[in-house]
Amino acid sequence: MQSSVVPFRVCFSSSLTTPSFDVARGFPRITLTNGCYDDTISAGRTDGPTFFVWGKSDTTDEPDEVVTVTFTDDPDNPRPAGVAAINVSSTVTIRDDDPTVVSLARVGT
């Protein structure tokens, strides 16, 4: 258990051109885009931060999305003495489950 607040940075990146992530760290959900966000782990915690990331729930056919989430030290706030450096990332593929709808129309003879 750490005795002081531990700052960290979490960065989201996606293979989509205009991504958005529904994210919850605790609740409520917030929507984020590609980029980095600063957060902290409260003093006295024995576990690390937990983030939940959801894909869009819609009926639009889209390409699969590759999402990378990276946790690092917050470069603007030093970590407390005795706390190991933070450098963890994970990459997942979110598979689109919407049907591909194609219609063909004959033009000419």
Tab-separated table of C-alpha atoms in Angstrom:
chain	number	residue	atom	x	y	z
A	1	MET	CA	0.000	0.000	0.000
A	2	GLN	CA	1.462	3.362	-0.973
A	3	SER	CA	1.329	6.228	1.505
A	4	SER	CA	0.949	9.051	-1.013
A	5	VAL	CA	-0.894	9.825	-4.237
A	6	VAL	CA	0.695	8.272	-7.343
A	7	PRO	CA	0.265	10.321	-10.544
A	8	PHE	CA	0.124	8.548	-13.888
A	9	ARG	CA	-0.759	9.207	-17.524
A	10	VAL	CA	-3.077	7.029	-19.602
A	11	CYS	CA	-2.996	7.302	-23.410
A	12	PHE	CA	-5.564	5.946	-25.867
A	13	SER	CA	-4.922	5.366	-29.555
A	14	SER	CA	-7.105	3.792	-32.189
A	15	SER	CA	-6.818	2.626	-35.777
A	16	LEU	CA	-9.997	4.559	-36.667
A	17	THR	CA	-9.795	8.017	-38.236
A	18	THR	CA	-12.218	9.601	-35.758
A	19	PRO	CA	-12.253	7.328	-32.724
A	20	SER	CA	-14.134	7.800	-29.523
A	21	PHE	CA	-13.928	5.595	-26.471
A	22	ASP	CA	-16.574	5.146	-23.825
A	23	VAL	CA	-14.408	4.862	-20.745
A	24	ALA	CA	-15.230	4.335	-17.099
A	25	ARG	CA	-12.790	4.585	-14.217
A	26	GLY	CA	-15.316	4.125	-11.530
A	27	PHE	CA	-18.457	5.655	-12.963
A	28	PRO	CA	-19.958	7.568	-14.781
A	29	ARG	CA	-18.773	6.804	-18.288
A	30	ILE	CA	-16.977	9.508	-20.211
A	31	THR	CA	-16.189	9.690	-23.918
A	32	LEU	CA	-12.559	10.268	-24.912
A	33	THR	CA	-10.691	10.530	-28.195
A	34	ASN	CA	-7.097	9.653	-29.110
A	35	GLY	CA	-4.797	11.355	-26.672
A	36	CYS	CA	-3.387	11.302	-23.163
A	37	TYR	CA	-5.063	12.067	-19.874
A	38	ASP	CA	-3.554	12.512	-16.415
A	39	ASP	CA	-4.965	10.749	-13.366
A	40	THR	CA	-3.875	9.588	-9.918
A	41	ILE	CA	-4.036	6.545	-7.691
A	42	SER	CA	-5.255	7.571	-4.233
A	43	ALA	CA	-3.017	7.152	-1.208
A	44	GLY	CA	-3.704	3.991	0.751
A	45	ARG	CA	-4.807	1.926	-2.262
A	46	THR	CA	-3.473	-1.603	-2.619
A	47	ASP	CA	-4.616	-2.051	-6.220
A	48	GLY	CA	-3.949	-0.191	-9.452
A	49	PRO	CA	-6.328	1.833	-11.601
A	50	THR	CA	-9.025	-0.030	-13.493
A	51	PHE	CA	-10.389	1.310	-16.770
A	52	PHE	CA	-13.267	-0.141	-18.757
A	53	VAL	CA	-13.373	0.668	-22.484
A	54	TRP	CA	-16.490	-0.009	-24.593
A	55	GLY	CA	-16.908	-0.051	-28.353
A	56	LYS	CA	-19.874	1.692	-29.910
A	57	SER	CA	-23.156	-0.151	-29.751
A	58	ASP	CA	-24.816	0.709	-33.026
A	59	THR	CA	-26.035	-0.852	-36.255
A	60	THR	CA	-23.495	0.789	-38.574
A	61	ASP	CA	-21.043	-1.485	-40.367
A	62	GLU	CA	-17.513	-0.293	-39.607
A	63	PRO	CA	-14.018	-1.737	-39.875
A	64	ASP	CA	-12.600	-3.594	-36.912
A	65	GLU	CA	-10.763	-1.262	-34.538
A	66	VAL	CA	-7.371	-1.767	-32.927
A	67	VAL	CA	-7.137	0.077	-29.600
A	68	THR	CA	-3.974	0.571	-27.548
A	69	VAL	CA	-4.073	1.825	-23.975
A	70	THR	CA	-0.757	2.842	-22.393
A	71	PHE	CA	-0.074	3.727	-18.759
A	72	THR	CA	3.112	5.700	-18.018
A	73	ASP	CA	4.526	8.026	-15.409
A	74	ASP	CA	2.988	11.496	-15.542
A	75	PRO	CA	5.854	13.608	-16.924
A	76	ASP	CA	4.470	16.711	-15.189
A	77	ASN	CA	4.292	15.136	-11.696
A	78	PRO	CA	7.069	12.964	-10.290
A	79	ARG	CA	6.125	9.665	-8.697
A	80	PRO	CA	6.708	9.319	-4.952
A	81	ALA	CA	9.943	7.806	-3.676
A	82	GLY	CA	9.833	4.024	-3.595
A	83	VAL	CA	7.173	3.685	-6.305
A	84	ALA	CA	8.301	1.736	-9.372
A	85	ALA	CA	8.175	3.360	-12.804
A	86	ILE	CA	4.887	2.931	-14.640
A	87	ASN	CA	5.154	1.710	-18.235
A	88	VAL	CA	2.438	-0.752	-19.284
A	89	SER	CA	0.405	-1.043	-22.468
A	90	SER	CA	-2.174	-3.355	-23.924
A	91	THR	CA	-3.566	-3.647	-27.447
A	92	VAL	CA	-6.909	-5.216	-28.292
A	93	THR	CA	-8.974	-5.595	-31.455
A	94	ILE	CA	-12.637	-4.664	-31.253
A	95	ARG	CA	-14.493	-6.680	-33.882
A	96	ASP	CA	-17.426	-4.972	-35.546
A	97	ASP	CA	-20.507	-7.163	-35.221
A	98	ASP	CA	-22.794	-5.204	-37.530
A	99	PRO	CA	-23.843	-6.786	-40.837
A	100	THR	CA	-22.432	-5.535	-44.122
A	101	VAL	CA	-25.347	-4.446	-46.274
A	102	VAL	CA	-24.747	-4.170	-50.022
A	103	SER	CA	-27.275	-3.451	-52.723
A	104	LEU	CA	-26.619	-3.604	-56.452
A	105	ALA	CA	-28.545	-1.819	-59.154
A	106	ARG	CA	-28.208	-2.453	-62.871
A	107	VAL	CA	-27.431	0.608	-64.973
A	108	GLY	CA	-27.907	0.472	-68.739
A	109	THR	CA	-28.707	-2.553	-70.866
